[in-house]
Amino acid sequence: MMAIIQAIGFFFGHGSGNYISIKLGAKDTLEASKMAATGFLSAMIVGFIILIFGIIFINPLAHILGSTNTILPYSKTYMKYILIGAPYMTASIVLNNQLRLQGNALFAMIGLISGAIINIILDPIFIFYFDMGIKGAAIGTIISQFISFCVLLIGSNVWGTLPIRLKDFSPSLKKYKAIIVGGLPSLCRQSISSFSTAFLNTSASFFGDAAIAAMSIVNRVSMFANSAIIGFGQGFQPVCGFNYGAKKYDRVIKAFYFCVKVSTIVLIIFAFIIFINSHYIVNLFNKEDEALFSVANRALRYQALTLPLWGLITLSSMILQTTRKTIRASILALAKQGIFFIPIVYILPKFLGLFGIEIAQPLADLFTFIISIPLGYSIIREMKIELKNNTKVT
């Protein structure tokens, strides 16, 4: 349920945020303000729709999301409270992305961190002190998310470039088309991750619980590197959007190459550390199960080999999405965890056994890297042509 809410939030957040950064670069503040209000309030409206239909169809929805009859009562309890928070949780993600893409990354970070810290404090209080169990965890989550929402809304209206005003809410086909163009890659990326995890667990289950647990360890370690590079790419997005809107394409190109170089160097260092210390890292998660250790150690080393490729993959996806090249950005967003990974993790283990599970993600990374080169370069080439044409006109 949280994944669905987050996917909707990122769809409206990136869709409106990319448009806003381009309009700010073009010095069209009025249009940017209208999109800020439209993206924010539209996400909140969709959040209310999720709340209403989620409560009405909570039983079938819980089963669709994987609940068994044993855990159904707990799932329903948790989902009921999470659904109550859906309107402001989706809107909160939109505010965070809009602030970041306006260049106000500091306050976007403060909004996120405030919610996370409060959640860490409230969860044990509700779960253990008030003995509310799963219900307490859900209540702690929606309270912390509401506080984060309030912090972000205040920050947007007081310190942001574009305060959210009801009078600026201007829903139109043009606005929603712009949101789809900028937000579809994020929706694809968020949606496919859940499916890829399900496929991985299903394929790994044929080799026992140790294989599932081992791949879970690899994913957790990889998440640190992925989060760092995603953060780096998100820092690039407002620079890209603003200068692209201002038609300063040379700055976009320089920023892109700089970010690719730095992120690749960081990932090479990170990969080297993981490769030579893989056994120590796996031991942090497991010290007893030898079968689990063996699988996780090998898989983590295979993954380390392709970590340096993530820089170009991520930055190519970011530049395509920010410059609103929807089809290319969506292909790249789906490639790593979907187009390549799902067929590989489904087919390869039938021929290579457990080894096929261990190398599935690295192989998907390699294929995604290969297609990211022409896809990423395509927008660079287009901007270079624009620069050349502008020079001739001048």
Short mmCIF file of C-alpha atoms in Angstrom, two decimals:
data_model
loop_
_atom_site.label_atom_id
_atom_site.label_comp_id
_atom_site.label_asym_id
_atom_site.label_seq_id
_atom_site.Cartn_x
_atom_site.Cartn_y
_atom_site.Cartn_z
CA MET A 1 0.00 0.00 0.00
CA MET A 2 2.84 2.35 0.87
CA ALA A 3 4.46 1.57 -2.49
CA ILE A 4 1.24 2.55 -4.33
CA ILE A 5 0.95 5.82 -2.39
CA GLN A 6 4.62 6.61 -3.02
CA ALA A 7 4.30 5.82 -6.74
CA ILE A 8 1.40 8.28 -7.06
CA GLY A 9 3.33 10.90 -5.07
CA PHE A 10 6.45 10.58 -7.22
CA PHE A 11 4.33 10.65 -10.39
CA PHE A 12 2.81 14.03 -9.50
CA GLY A 13 5.97 15.26 -7.75
CA HIS A 14 8.41 14.62 -10.58
CA GLY A 15 5.83 15.43 -13.25
CA SER A 16 5.08 18.87 -11.82
CA GLY A 17 8.58 19.48 -10.44
CA ASN A 18 10.39 18.98 -13.74
CA TYR A 19 7.94 21.33 -15.46
CA ILE A 20 8.43 23.91 -12.69
CA SER A 21 12.24 23.88 -12.95
CA ILE A 22 12.10 24.37 -16.73
CA LYS A 23 9.59 27.24 -16.40
CA LEU A 24 11.71 28.90 -13.70
CA GLY A 25 14.69 28.66 -16.03
CA ALA A 26 12.58 30.34 -18.71
CA LYS A 27 11.59 32.99 -16.08
CA ASP A 28 7.91 32.06 -16.38
CA THR A 29 7.11 32.22 -12.65
CA LEU A 30 3.34 32.50 -13.13
CA GLU A 31 3.10 29.25 -15.07
CA ALA A 32 5.42 27.56 -12.55
CA SER A 33 3.19 28.71 -9.66
CA LYS A 34 0.10 27.34 -11.37
CA MET A 35 1.77 23.97 -11.90
CA ALA A 36 2.96 23.86 -8.27
CA ALA A 37 -0.62 24.28 -7.00
CA THR A 38 -2.09 21.95 -9.63
CA GLY A 39 0.40 19.15 -8.97
CA PHE A 40 0.02 19.44 -5.18
CA LEU A 41 -3.79 19.56 -5.04
CA SER A 42 -4.22 16.91 -7.76
CA ALA A 43 -2.06 14.51 -5.76
CA MET A 44 -4.13 15.22 -2.66
CA ILE A 45 -7.38 14.57 -4.58
CA VAL A 46 -6.03 11.25 -5.92
CA GLY A 47 -4.96 10.45 -2.34
CA PHE A 48 -8.58 10.93 -1.19
CA ILE A 49 -9.76 8.64 -4.01
CA ILE A 50 -7.27 5.99 -2.87
CA LEU A 51 -8.55 6.42 0.70
CA ILE A 52 -12.23 5.98 -0.26
CA PHE A 53 -11.80 3.02 -2.62
CA GLY A 54 -9.15 1.45 -0.39
CA ILE A 55 -11.50 1.39 2.61
CA ILE A 56 -14.43 0.09 0.52
CA PHE A 57 -12.40 -2.69 -1.11
CA ILE A 58 -9.95 -3.35 1.72
CA ASN A 59 -10.46 -7.15 1.75
CA PRO A 60 -9.77 -7.87 -1.94
CA LEU A 61 -7.02 -5.24 -1.97
CA ALA A 62 -5.24 -6.92 0.94
CA HIS A 63 -5.36 -10.28 -0.87
CA ILE A 64 -4.09 -8.72 -4.13
CA LEU A 65 -1.16 -7.19 -2.23
CA GLY A 66 -0.16 -10.63 -0.92
CA SER A 67 -1.95 -11.10 2.41
CA THR A 68 -2.74 -14.68 3.41
CA ASN A 69 -5.74 -15.61 5.55
CA THR A 70 -3.41 -15.86 8.54
CA ILE A 71 -2.09 -12.31 8.36
CA LEU A 72 -5.21 -10.73 6.80
CA PRO A 73 -6.51 -9.18 10.08
CA TYR A 74 -3.12 -7.53 10.70
CA SER A 75 -2.84 -6.35 7.08
CA LYS A 76 -6.31 -4.80 7.19
CA THR A 77 -5.54 -3.00 10.46
CA TYR A 78 -2.30 -1.56 9.09
CA MET A 79 -3.80 -0.67 5.70
CA LYS A 80 -6.81 1.08 7.24
CA TYR A 81 -4.63 3.62 9.04
CA ILE A 82 -2.16 4.02 6.16
CA LEU A 83 -5.09 4.73 3.83
CA ILE A 84 -6.25 7.51 6.17
CA GLY A 85 -2.89 9.18 5.59
CA ALA A 86 -2.91 8.69 1.80
CA PRO A 87 -4.05 12.25 0.85
CA TYR A 88 -1.33 14.11 2.73
CA MET A 89 1.30 11.41 2.16
CA THR A 90 0.99 11.76 -1.63
CA ALA A 91 0.92 15.57 -1.30
CA SER A 92 3.98 15.46 0.97
CA ILE A 93 6.02 13.63 -1.68
CA VAL A 94 4.91 16.22 -4.24
CA LEU A 95 6.01 19.10 -1.99
CA ASN A 96 9.37 17.46 -1.37
CA ASN A 97 10.07 17.03 -5.08
CA GLN A 98 8.81 20.50 -5.98
CA LEU A 99 11.03 22.13 -3.34
CA ARG A 100 14.03 20.11 -4.51
CA LEU A 101 13.46 20.91 -8.17
CA GLN A 102 13.10 24.61 -7.30
CA GLY A 103 16.63 24.34 -5.88
CA ASN A 104 15.55 24.35 -2.22
CA ALA A 105 17.05 20.94 -1.41
CA LEU A 106 17.86 21.86 2.20
CA PHE A 107 14.26 22.39 3.26
CA ALA A 108 13.13 19.36 1.27
CA MET A 109 15.64 17.33 3.29
CA ILE A 110 14.50 18.89 6.59
CA GLY A 111 10.91 17.90 5.82
CA LEU A 112 11.89 14.28 5.15
CA ILE A 113 14.23 13.97 8.13
CA SER A 114 11.71 15.49 10.56
CA GLY A 115 9.15 12.84 9.60
CA ALA A 116 11.68 10.02 9.83
CA ILE A 117 12.94 11.07 13.28
CA ILE A 118 9.41 11.45 14.66
CA ASN A 119 8.49 8.04 13.23
CA ILE A 120 11.48 6.45 14.97
CA ILE A 121 10.36 8.02 18.26
CA LEU A 122 6.62 7.29 17.96
CA ASP A 123 6.74 3.69 16.71
CA PRO A 124 8.19 2.12 19.89
CA ILE A 125 5.94 4.31 22.07
CA PHE A 126 2.75 3.17 20.35
CA ILE A 127 3.89 -0.43 19.79
CA PHE A 128 5.39 -1.21 23.21
CA TYR A 129 4.37 1.46 25.75
CA PHE A 130 0.71 1.59 24.65
CA ASP A 131 0.85 -2.09 23.58
CA MET A 132 -0.92 -1.33 20.28
CA GLY A 133 1.15 -3.67 18.08
CA ILE A 134 0.70 -3.32 14.32
CA LYS A 135 -1.99 -0.69 14.87
CA GLY A 136 0.52 1.42 16.81
CA ALA A 137 3.10 1.12 14.02
CA ALA A 138 0.55 2.40 11.49
CA ILE A 139 -0.60 5.28 13.73
CA GLY A 140 3.02 6.29 14.40
CA THR A 141 3.69 6.31 10.66
CA ILE A 142 0.71 8.48 9.66
CA ILE A 143 1.32 10.98 12.50
CA SER A 144 4.99 11.37 11.53
CA GLN A 145 4.04 11.70 7.86
CA PHE A 146 1.47 14.38 8.72
CA ILE A 147 4.09 16.37 10.66
CA SER A 148 6.48 16.02 7.71
CA PHE A 149 3.69 17.26 5.42
CA CYS A 150 3.11 20.33 7.64
CA VAL A 151 6.84 21.13 7.74
CA LEU A 152 7.10 20.88 3.94
CA LEU A 153 3.94 22.95 3.37
CA ILE A 154 5.16 25.69 5.72
CA GLY A 155 8.59 25.59 4.09
CA SER A 156 7.08 25.84 0.62
CA ASN A 157 4.85 28.79 1.56
CA VAL A 158 7.38 30.68 3.69
CA TRP A 159 10.82 29.92 2.23
CA GLY A 160 10.00 28.32 -1.13
CA THR A 161 10.15 30.09 -4.47
CA LEU A 162 6.55 29.13 -5.25
CA PRO A 163 4.01 29.20 -2.38
CA ILE A 164 1.03 26.87 -2.76
CA ARG A 165 -2.09 28.99 -3.34
CA LEU A 166 -5.60 27.73 -4.03
CA LYS A 167 -6.16 30.48 -6.63
CA ASP A 168 -3.28 29.04 -8.69
CA PHE A 169 -4.98 25.64 -8.97
CA SER A 170 -5.69 25.45 -12.69
CA PRO A 171 -6.41 21.89 -13.82
CA SER A 172 -6.33 21.49 -17.59
CA LEU A 173 -5.52 18.90 -20.22
CA LYS A 174 -2.28 20.75 -20.95
CA LYS A 175 -1.19 20.65 -17.29
CA TYR A 176 -1.97 16.96 -16.84
CA LYS A 177 -0.26 16.10 -20.11
CA ALA A 178 2.83 17.90 -18.78
CA ILE A 179 2.61 15.95 -15.50
CA ILE A 180 2.32 12.65 -17.40
CA VAL A 181 5.30 13.56 -19.60
CA GLY A 182 7.49 14.33 -16.58
CA GLY A 183 6.06 11.82 -14.11
CA LEU A 184 5.56 8.63 -16.13
CA PRO A 185 9.20 7.47 -15.82
CA SER A 186 8.97 7.78 -12.01
CA LEU A 187 5.70 5.85 -11.96
CA CYS A 188 7.31 3.11 -14.07
CA ARG A 189 10.39 3.01 -11.83
CA GLN A 190 8.42 2.84 -8.58
CA SER A 191 5.91 0.29 -9.88
CA ILE A 192 8.38 -2.13 -11.43
CA SER A 193 10.52 -2.43 -8.28
CA SER A 194 7.76 -4.31 -6.42
CA PHE A 195 7.28 -6.73 -9.31
CA SER A 196 11.03 -7.36 -9.65
CA THR A 197 11.34 -8.20 -5.94
CA ALA A 198 8.42 -10.62 -6.21
CA PHE A 199 9.99 -12.34 -9.24
CA LEU A 200 13.36 -12.57 -7.49
CA ASN A 201 11.84 -14.12 -4.37
CA THR A 202 9.79 -16.58 -6.44
CA SER A 203 12.82 -17.72 -8.46
CA ALA A 204 15.07 -17.88 -5.38
CA SER A 205 12.49 -19.87 -3.39
CA PHE A 206 13.24 -22.98 -5.49
CA PHE A 207 16.71 -23.00 -3.92
CA GLY A 208 15.51 -22.65 -0.33
CA ASP A 209 15.13 -19.95 2.28
CA ALA A 210 18.90 -19.37 2.37
CA ALA A 211 18.84 -18.15 -1.24
CA ILE A 212 15.98 -15.72 -0.56
CA ALA A 213 17.70 -14.36 2.56
CA ALA A 214 21.05 -14.10 0.75
CA MET A 215 19.61 -12.04 -2.11
CA SER A 216 17.84 -9.86 0.44
CA ILE A 217 21.23 -9.08 2.01
CA VAL A 218 22.69 -8.18 -1.40
CA ASN A 219 19.74 -5.88 -2.11
CA ARG A 220 20.14 -4.12 1.25
CA VAL A 221 23.83 -3.45 0.68
CA SER A 222 23.20 -2.33 -2.90
CA MET A 223 20.51 0.01 -1.63
CA PHE A 224 23.16 2.16 0.11
CA ALA A 225 25.03 2.71 -3.15
CA ASN A 226 21.81 3.20 -5.09
CA SER A 227 20.48 5.76 -2.59
CA ALA A 228 23.71 7.75 -2.78
CA ILE A 229 23.65 7.85 -6.59
CA ILE A 230 19.92 8.65 -6.71
CA GLY A 231 20.61 11.54 -4.32
CA PHE A 232 23.45 12.70 -6.55
CA GLY A 233 21.17 12.51 -9.59
CA GLN A 234 18.41 14.40 -7.81
CA GLY A 235 20.91 17.16 -7.08
CA PHE A 236 21.62 17.31 -10.81
CA GLN A 237 17.93 17.59 -11.78
CA PRO A 238 17.23 21.21 -10.72
CA VAL A 239 20.47 22.34 -12.37
CA CYS A 240 19.48 20.47 -15.51
CA GLY A 241 15.86 21.68 -15.55
CA PHE A 242 16.64 25.33 -14.83
CA ASN A 243 19.39 25.61 -17.46
CA TYR A 244 17.43 23.57 -20.00
CA GLY A 245 14.49 25.95 -19.57
CA ALA A 246 16.87 28.91 -19.96
CA LYS A 247 18.28 27.25 -23.12
CA LYS A 248 21.77 27.19 -21.58
CA TYR A 249 22.43 23.76 -23.01
CA ASP A 250 26.20 23.98 -22.61
CA ARG A 251 25.74 24.12 -18.82
CA VAL A 252 23.43 21.09 -18.88
CA ILE A 253 26.00 19.09 -20.86
CA LYS A 254 28.88 20.12 -18.58
CA ALA A 255 26.86 19.30 -15.45
CA PHE A 256 25.88 15.91 -16.89
CA TYR A 257 29.45 14.88 -17.72
CA PHE A 258 30.71 16.15 -14.37
CA CYS A 259 28.07 14.17 -12.46
CA VAL A 260 28.72 11.01 -14.48
CA LYS A 261 32.48 11.23 -13.82
CA VAL A 262 32.15 11.92 -10.08
CA SER A 263 29.44 9.30 -9.50
CA THR A 264 31.41 6.66 -11.42
CA ILE A 265 34.56 7.35 -9.37
CA VAL A 266 32.56 7.13 -6.12
CA LEU A 267 30.97 3.86 -7.26
CA ILE A 268 34.34 2.36 -8.25
CA ILE A 269 35.62 3.07 -4.73
CA PHE A 270 32.42 1.70 -3.21
CA ALA A 271 32.59 -1.43 -5.42
CA PHE A 272 36.24 -2.06 -4.48
CA ILE A 273 35.43 -1.83 -0.77
CA ILE A 274 32.48 -4.21 -1.13
CA PHE A 275 34.42 -6.72 -3.25
CA ILE A 276 37.39 -7.10 -0.89
CA ASN A 277 35.25 -6.97 2.27
CA SER A 278 32.21 -8.95 1.10
CA HIS A 279 32.65 -11.68 3.74
CA TYR A 280 32.77 -9.11 6.55
CA ILE A 281 29.70 -7.32 5.19
CA VAL A 282 27.68 -10.55 4.92
CA ASN A 283 28.72 -11.48 8.47
CA LEU A 284 27.02 -8.31 9.72
CA PHE A 285 23.71 -9.83 8.63
CA ASN A 286 24.44 -13.51 9.25
CA LYS A 287 27.01 -15.40 11.33
CA GLU A 288 25.56 -18.91 11.54
CA ASP A 289 24.05 -20.14 8.27
CA GLU A 290 26.94 -21.28 6.05
CA ALA A 291 24.75 -21.86 2.98
CA LEU A 292 23.33 -18.34 3.25
CA PHE A 293 26.83 -16.90 3.72
CA SER A 294 28.19 -18.68 0.65
CA VAL A 295 25.40 -17.48 -1.66
CA ALA A 296 25.36 -13.91 -0.33
CA ASN A 297 29.15 -13.58 -0.51
CA ARG A 298 29.29 -14.67 -4.15
CA ALA A 299 26.25 -12.63 -5.22
CA LEU A 300 27.56 -9.51 -3.47
CA ARG A 301 30.87 -9.77 -5.31
CA TYR A 302 29.14 -10.22 -8.66
CA GLN A 303 27.03 -7.15 -7.90
CA ALA A 304 30.12 -5.13 -6.96
CA LEU A 305 31.52 -5.70 -10.47
CA THR A 306 28.67 -3.76 -12.10
CA LEU A 307 28.21 -1.04 -9.46
CA PRO A 308 30.39 1.46 -11.41
CA LEU A 309 27.89 1.25 -14.30
CA TRP A 310 25.11 2.73 -12.17
CA GLY A 311 26.39 6.30 -12.50
CA LEU A 312 25.76 6.60 -16.25
CA ILE A 313 22.51 4.62 -15.99
CA THR A 314 21.08 6.89 -13.27
CA LEU A 315 22.26 10.20 -14.74
CA SER A 316 21.02 9.25 -18.23
CA SER A 317 17.62 8.46 -16.75
CA MET A 318 17.60 11.75 -14.82
CA ILE A 319 18.56 13.95 -17.78
CA LEU A 320 15.98 12.31 -20.05
CA GLN A 321 13.24 12.68 -17.46
CA THR A 322 14.11 16.28 -16.58
CA THR A 323 14.25 17.33 -20.23
CA ARG A 324 10.86 15.62 -20.67
CA LYS A 325 11.89 12.90 -23.12
CA THR A 326 9.19 10.62 -21.77
CA ILE A 327 9.49 7.50 -23.94
CA ARG A 328 13.27 7.27 -23.68
CA ALA A 329 13.20 8.03 -19.95
CA SER A 330 10.48 5.42 -19.33
CA ILE A 331 12.38 2.75 -21.28
CA LEU A 332 15.47 3.39 -19.17
CA ALA A 333 13.40 3.50 -15.96
CA LEU A 334 11.89 0.09 -16.75
CA ALA A 335 15.06 -1.52 -18.13
CA LYS A 336 17.14 -2.26 -15.03
CA GLN A 337 14.46 -3.83 -12.83
CA GLY A 338 11.94 -4.82 -15.48
CA ILE A 339 12.73 -5.20 -19.17
CA PHE A 340 16.00 -7.04 -18.52
CA PHE A 341 15.89 -8.21 -14.90
CA ILE A 342 12.51 -10.01 -14.84
CA PRO A 343 13.15 -12.22 -17.93
CA ILE A 344 16.71 -12.95 -16.76
CA VAL A 345 15.74 -13.92 -13.20
CA TYR A 346 12.90 -16.06 -14.55
CA ILE A 347 14.79 -17.88 -17.34
CA LEU A 348 18.45 -18.09 -16.27
CA PRO A 349 17.97 -20.20 -13.08
CA LYS A 350 16.31 -22.90 -15.21
CA PHE A 351 19.63 -23.41 -17.01
CA LEU A 352 22.28 -22.23 -14.52
CA GLY A 353 20.58 -23.00 -11.22
CA LEU A 354 21.52 -20.84 -8.24
CA PHE A 355 24.28 -19.17 -10.26
CA GLY A 356 21.56 -17.71 -12.48
CA ILE A 357 19.98 -16.05 -9.45
CA GLU A 358 23.33 -14.64 -8.30
CA ILE A 359 24.19 -13.01 -11.63
CA ALA A 360 20.68 -11.88 -12.65
CA GLN A 361 20.96 -8.30 -11.37
CA PRO A 362 24.56 -7.73 -12.57
CA LEU A 363 23.57 -8.94 -16.04
CA ALA A 364 20.52 -6.66 -16.04
CA ASP A 365 22.82 -3.79 -15.00
CA LEU A 366 25.18 -4.54 -17.90
CA PHE A 367 22.40 -4.61 -20.51
CA THR A 368 20.86 -1.43 -19.08
CA PHE A 369 24.26 0.29 -19.22
CA ILE A 370 24.60 -0.68 -22.88
CA ILE A 371 21.27 0.92 -23.86
CA SER A 372 21.83 3.94 -21.58
CA ILE A 373 24.79 5.02 -23.76
CA PRO A 374 22.76 5.75 -26.93
CA LEU A 375 19.71 6.92 -24.95
CA GLY A 376 21.72 9.32 -22.79
CA TYR A 377 23.83 10.55 -25.69
CA SER A 378 20.71 11.20 -27.81
CA ILE A 379 19.66 14.18 -25.67
CA ILE A 380 23.25 15.46 -25.50
CA ARG A 381 23.42 15.34 -29.30
CA GLU A 382 20.09 17.20 -29.59
CA MET A 383 21.34 19.97 -27.28
CA LYS A 384 24.62 20.25 -29.19
CA ILE A 385 22.65 20.69 -32.42
CA GLU A 386 20.54 23.41 -30.75
CA LEU A 387 23.71 25.15 -29.56
CA LYS A 388 25.18 25.03 -33.05
CA ASN A 389 21.97 26.43 -34.58
CA ASN A 390 21.81 29.20 -31.98
CA THR A 391 25.44 30.11 -32.70
CA LYS A 392 24.71 30.36 -36.44
CA VAL A 393 21.67 32.58 -35.81
CA THR A 394 23.72 34.82 -33.53
#
